[in-house]
PDB file of C-alpha atoms in Angstrom:
ATOM      1  CA  GLN A   1     -97.560 -11.898 165.851  1.00 73.00           C
ATOM      2  CA  LEU A   2     -96.479 -13.005 162.420  1.00 77.00           C
ATOM      3  CA  GLN A   3     -94.812 -10.267 160.412  1.00 91.00           C
ATOM      4  CA  LEU A   4     -95.186 -10.372 156.639  1.00 96.00           C
ATOM      5  CA  VAL A   5     -92.974  -8.305 154.346  1.00 96.00           C
ATOM      6  CA  GLN A   6     -93.929  -8.065 150.697  1.00 97.00           C
ATOM      7  CA  SER A   7     -91.741  -7.428 147.685  1.00 96.00           C
ATOM      8  CA  GLY A   8     -91.791  -7.752 143.935  1.00 96.00           C
ATOM      9  CA  GLY A   9     -94.345  -5.220 142.798  1.00 93.00           C
ATOM     10  CA  GLY A  10     -93.829  -2.737 140.016  1.00 95.00           C
ATOM     11  CA  LEU A  11     -94.674  -2.057 136.410  1.00 95.00           C
ATOM     12  CA  VAL A  12     -95.551  -4.827 133.988  1.00 94.00           C
ATOM     13  CA  GLN A  13     -96.674  -4.654 130.390  1.00 94.00           C
ATOM     14  CA  PRO A  14     -99.873  -6.322 129.232  1.00 93.00           C
ATOM     15  CA  GLY A  15     -99.072  -9.966 128.622  1.00 93.00           C
ATOM     16  CA  GLY A  16     -96.061  -9.763 130.901  1.00 94.00           C
ATOM     17  CA  SER A  17     -95.186 -11.544 134.129  1.00 95.00           C
ATOM     18  CA  LEU A  18     -94.351 -10.542 137.652  1.00 96.00           C
ATOM     19  CA  ARG A  19     -93.744 -12.441 140.852  1.00 97.00           C
ATOM     20  CA  LEU A  20     -94.720 -11.184 144.272  1.00 98.00           C
ATOM     21  CA  SER A  21     -93.146 -12.419 147.476  1.00 97.00           C
ATOM     22  CA  CYS A  22     -94.377 -12.439 151.034  1.00 97.00           C
ATOM     23  CA  ALA A  23     -91.684 -13.216 153.574  1.00 96.00           C
ATOM     24  CA  ALA A  24     -92.475 -14.158 157.144  1.00 95.00           C
ATOM     25  CA  SER A  25     -90.514 -13.270 160.215  1.00 90.00           C
ATOM     26  CA  LEU A  26     -90.828 -13.839 163.957  1.00 87.00           C
ATOM     27  CA  PHE A  27     -92.923 -16.978 163.380  1.00 88.00           C
ATOM     28  CA  TYR A  28     -92.751 -19.915 161.018  1.00 92.00           C
ATOM     29  CA  LEU A  29     -95.083 -19.736 158.062  1.00 93.00           C
ATOM     30  CA  GLU A  30     -95.423 -23.486 157.577  1.00 94.00           C
ATOM     31  CA  ASP A  31     -98.530 -23.786 159.775  1.00 93.00           C
ATOM     32  CA  TYR A  32    -100.352 -20.896 158.144  1.00 95.00           C
ATOM     33  CA  THR A  33    -102.699 -20.578 155.195  1.00 97.00           C
ATOM     34  CA  ILE A  34    -101.452 -17.825 152.887  1.00 97.00           C
ATOM     35  CA  GLY A  35    -103.856 -15.680 150.933  1.00 97.00           C
ATOM     36  CA  TRP A  36    -103.297 -13.076 148.261  1.00 98.00           C
ATOM     37  CA  PHE A  37    -105.714 -10.217 147.761  1.00 98.00           C
ATOM     38  CA  ARG A  38    -105.800  -7.146 145.564  1.00 97.00           C
ATOM     39  CA  GLN A  39    -107.520  -3.814 145.644  1.00 97.00           C
ATOM     40  CA  ALA A  40    -108.003  -1.357 142.825  1.00 95.00           C
ATOM     41  CA  PRO A  41    -108.586   2.334 143.557  1.00 93.00           C
ATOM     42  CA  GLY A  42    -112.131   2.901 144.684  1.00 95.00           C
ATOM     43  CA  LYS A  43    -112.973  -0.778 144.734  1.00 95.00           C
ATOM     44  CA  ALA A  44    -113.307  -3.394 147.413  1.00 95.00           C
ATOM     45  CA  ARG A  45    -110.485  -5.757 148.197  1.00 95.00           C
ATOM     46  CA  GLU A  46    -110.900  -9.082 146.428  1.00 96.00           C
ATOM     47  CA  GLY A  47    -109.352 -12.473 146.896  1.00 97.00           C
ATOM     48  CA  VAL A  48    -106.931 -13.705 144.257  1.00 97.00           C
ATOM     49  CA  ALA A  49    -105.554 -17.016 145.504  1.00 98.00           C
ATOM     50  CA  TRP A  50    -104.819 -18.931 148.652  1.00 98.00           C
ATOM     51  CA  ILE A  51    -102.707 -21.903 149.627  1.00 97.00           C
ATOM     52  CA  SER A  52    -103.187 -24.058 152.680  1.00 96.00           C
ATOM     53  CA  SER A  53    -100.437 -25.224 154.991  1.00 95.00           C
ATOM     54  CA  SER A  54    -100.591 -28.601 153.228  1.00 95.00           C
ATOM     55  CA  GLY A  55    -100.246 -27.026 149.801  1.00 95.00           C
ATOM     56  CA  ASP A  56    -103.823 -27.085 148.521  1.00 96.00           C
ATOM     57  CA  THR A  57    -104.500 -24.121 146.284  1.00 97.00           C
ATOM     58  CA  ASN A  58    -107.524 -22.171 145.149  1.00 97.00           C
ATOM     59  CA  TYR A  59    -107.880 -19.305 142.689  1.00 98.00           C
ATOM     60  CA  ALA A  60    -110.368 -16.647 141.798  1.00 97.00           C
ATOM     61  CA  ASP A  61    -111.939 -17.389 138.429  1.00 96.00           C
ATOM     62  CA  SER A  62    -110.455 -14.218 136.979  1.00 94.00           C
ATOM     63  CA  VAL A  63    -106.886 -15.447 137.446  1.00 95.00           C
ATOM     64  CA  LYS A  64    -107.160 -19.202 136.923  1.00 96.00           C
ATOM     65  CA  GLY A  65    -104.617 -20.445 134.446  1.00 95.00           C
ATOM     66  CA  ARG A  66    -102.553 -17.260 134.651  1.00 96.00           C
ATOM     67  CA  PHE A  67    -101.567 -16.887 138.311  1.00 97.00           C
ATOM     68  CA  THR A  68     -99.794 -19.466 140.460  1.00 98.00           C
ATOM     69  CA  ILE A  69     -99.584 -19.371 144.226  1.00 98.00           C
ATOM     70  CA  SER A  70     -96.826 -21.279 145.972  1.00 98.00           C
ATOM     71  CA  ARG A  71     -94.900 -21.399 149.187  1.00 97.00           C
ATOM     72  CA  ASP A  72     -91.451 -22.211 150.460  1.00 96.00           C
ATOM     73  CA  ASN A  73     -91.701 -23.086 154.118  1.00 92.00           C
ATOM     74  CA  ALA A  74     -88.033 -22.353 154.653  1.00 87.00           C
ATOM     75  CA  GLY A  75     -87.006 -19.466 152.421  1.00 82.00           C
ATOM     76  CA  ASN A  76     -83.760 -17.614 152.965  1.00 81.00           C
ATOM     77  CA  THR A  77     -84.473 -16.856 156.604  1.00 82.00           C
ATOM     78  CA  GLY A  78     -86.021 -20.166 157.563  1.00 84.00           C
ATOM     79  CA  TYR A  79     -89.368 -18.600 158.458  1.00 92.00           C
ATOM     80  CA  GLY A  80     -90.930 -19.174 155.071  1.00 95.00           C
ATOM     81  CA  VAL A  81     -92.063 -17.252 151.989  1.00 97.00           C
ATOM     82  CA  GLY A  82     -95.237 -17.152 149.961  1.00 97.00           C
ATOM     83  CA  TYR A  83     -95.248 -16.339 146.255  1.00 98.00           C
ATOM     84  CA  LEU A  84     -97.722 -15.201 143.661  1.00 98.00           C
ATOM     85  CA  GLN A  85     -96.559 -15.681 140.087  1.00 98.00           C
ATOM     86  CA  MET A  86     -98.623 -13.561 137.740  1.00 96.00           C
ATOM     87  CA  ASN A  87     -98.428 -14.375 134.044  1.00 94.00           C
ATOM     88  CA  ASN A  88    -100.188 -12.886 131.059  1.00 84.00           C
ATOM     89  CA  ARG A  89    -101.321  -9.803 132.879  1.00 84.00           C
ATOM     90  CA  LYS A  90    -104.373  -8.426 131.190  1.00 83.00           C
ATOM     91  CA  ALA A  91    -106.260  -5.242 131.878  1.00 79.00           C
ATOM     92  CA  GLU A  92    -104.225  -2.107 132.312  1.00 86.00           C
ATOM     93  CA  GLY A  93    -104.455  -0.358 135.633  1.00 92.00           C
ATOM     94  CA  THR A  94    -103.061  -0.337 139.123  1.00 95.00           C
ATOM     95  CA  ASP A  95    -103.848  -2.661 141.992  1.00 95.00           C
ATOM     96  CA  VAL A  96    -102.341  -3.003 145.407  1.00 97.00           C
ATOM     97  CA  TYR A  97    -101.651  -6.614 146.272  1.00 98.00           C
ATOM     98  CA  TYR A  98    -101.710  -7.849 149.839  1.00 98.00           C
ATOM     99  CA  CYS A  99    -100.620 -11.142 151.283  1.00 98.00           C
ATOM    100  CA  ALA A 100    -102.177 -12.458 154.446  1.00 97.00           C
ATOM    101  CA  ALA A 101    -101.713 -15.443 156.709  1.00 96.00           C
ATOM    102  CA  ASP A 102    -103.635 -17.224 159.397  1.00 94.00           C
ATOM    103  CA  GLN A 103    -103.463 -20.525 161.200  1.00 92.00           C
ATOM    104  CA  LEU A 104    -107.217 -21.015 161.331  1.00 91.00           C
ATOM    105  CA  GLU A 105    -108.753 -18.945 158.551  1.00 89.00           C
ATOM    106  CA  TRP A 106    -108.677 -19.952 154.902  1.00 89.00           C
ATOM    107  CA  GLY A 107    -110.262 -18.889 151.639  1.00 89.00           C
ATOM    108  CA  PHE A 108    -110.989 -15.338 150.561  1.00 91.00           C
ATOM    109  CA  THR A 109    -112.156 -14.075 153.926  1.00 89.00           C
ATOM    110  CA  ALA A 110    -110.930 -10.738 155.225  1.00 87.00           C
ATOM    111  CA  ASN A 111    -110.427 -12.288 158.648  1.00 91.00           C
ATOM    112  CA  TYR A 112    -106.832 -13.342 158.196  1.00 94.00           C
ATOM    113  CA  ARG A 113    -104.976 -12.163 161.256  1.00 93.00           C
ATOM    114  CA  ASP A 114    -101.710 -11.064 159.731  1.00 94.00           C
ATOM    115  CA  TRP A 115    -101.301  -8.913 156.638  1.00 96.00           C
ATOM    116  CA  GLY A 116     -98.414  -7.664 154.563  1.00 97.00           C
ATOM    117  CA  GLN A 117     -97.904  -3.990 153.898  1.00 97.00           C
ATOM    118  CA  GLY A 118     -99.177  -4.169 150.332  1.00 97.00           C
ATOM    119  CA  THR A 119     -97.308  -3.784 147.089  1.00 97.00           C
ATOM    120  CA  GLN A 120     -98.424  -1.883 144.018  1.00 97.00           C
ATOM    121  CA  VAL A 121     -98.662  -3.548 140.627  1.00 96.00           C
ATOM    122  CA  THR A 122     -99.262  -1.430 137.545  1.00 96.00           C
ATOM    123  CA  VAL A 123    -100.115  -2.946 134.191  1.00 94.00           C
ATOM    124  CA  ALA A 124     -99.331  -0.467 131.437  1.00 93.00           C
ATOM    125  CA  SER A 125     -97.880  -0.478 127.950  1.00 90.00           C
TER     126      SER A 125
END
């Protein structure tokens, strides 16, 4: 089973930037679609962006033009890393961001097989 370890969360000011990482281990990420999701307290998890194994990307309307999803199929370990660059963060609040990966699933479905542990992002001045 693919193991995904997230990093890069924290506090960011409105208008600021933050980059999240999602590092794979045990299996190679290159054949997997990577999705990023977020969940605010008391709300349902929502899709943010996803990138296919071939590099095609798709974004939720709320983040288009501000967030960039990318991947490095090697990374430091050779297993691969997914990234979510978040620029011009807007509304203040706290979300937990999750990365996910699957060889067959794509899009903003919750059916991705493998999920990261989640990382908290707080937008506050």
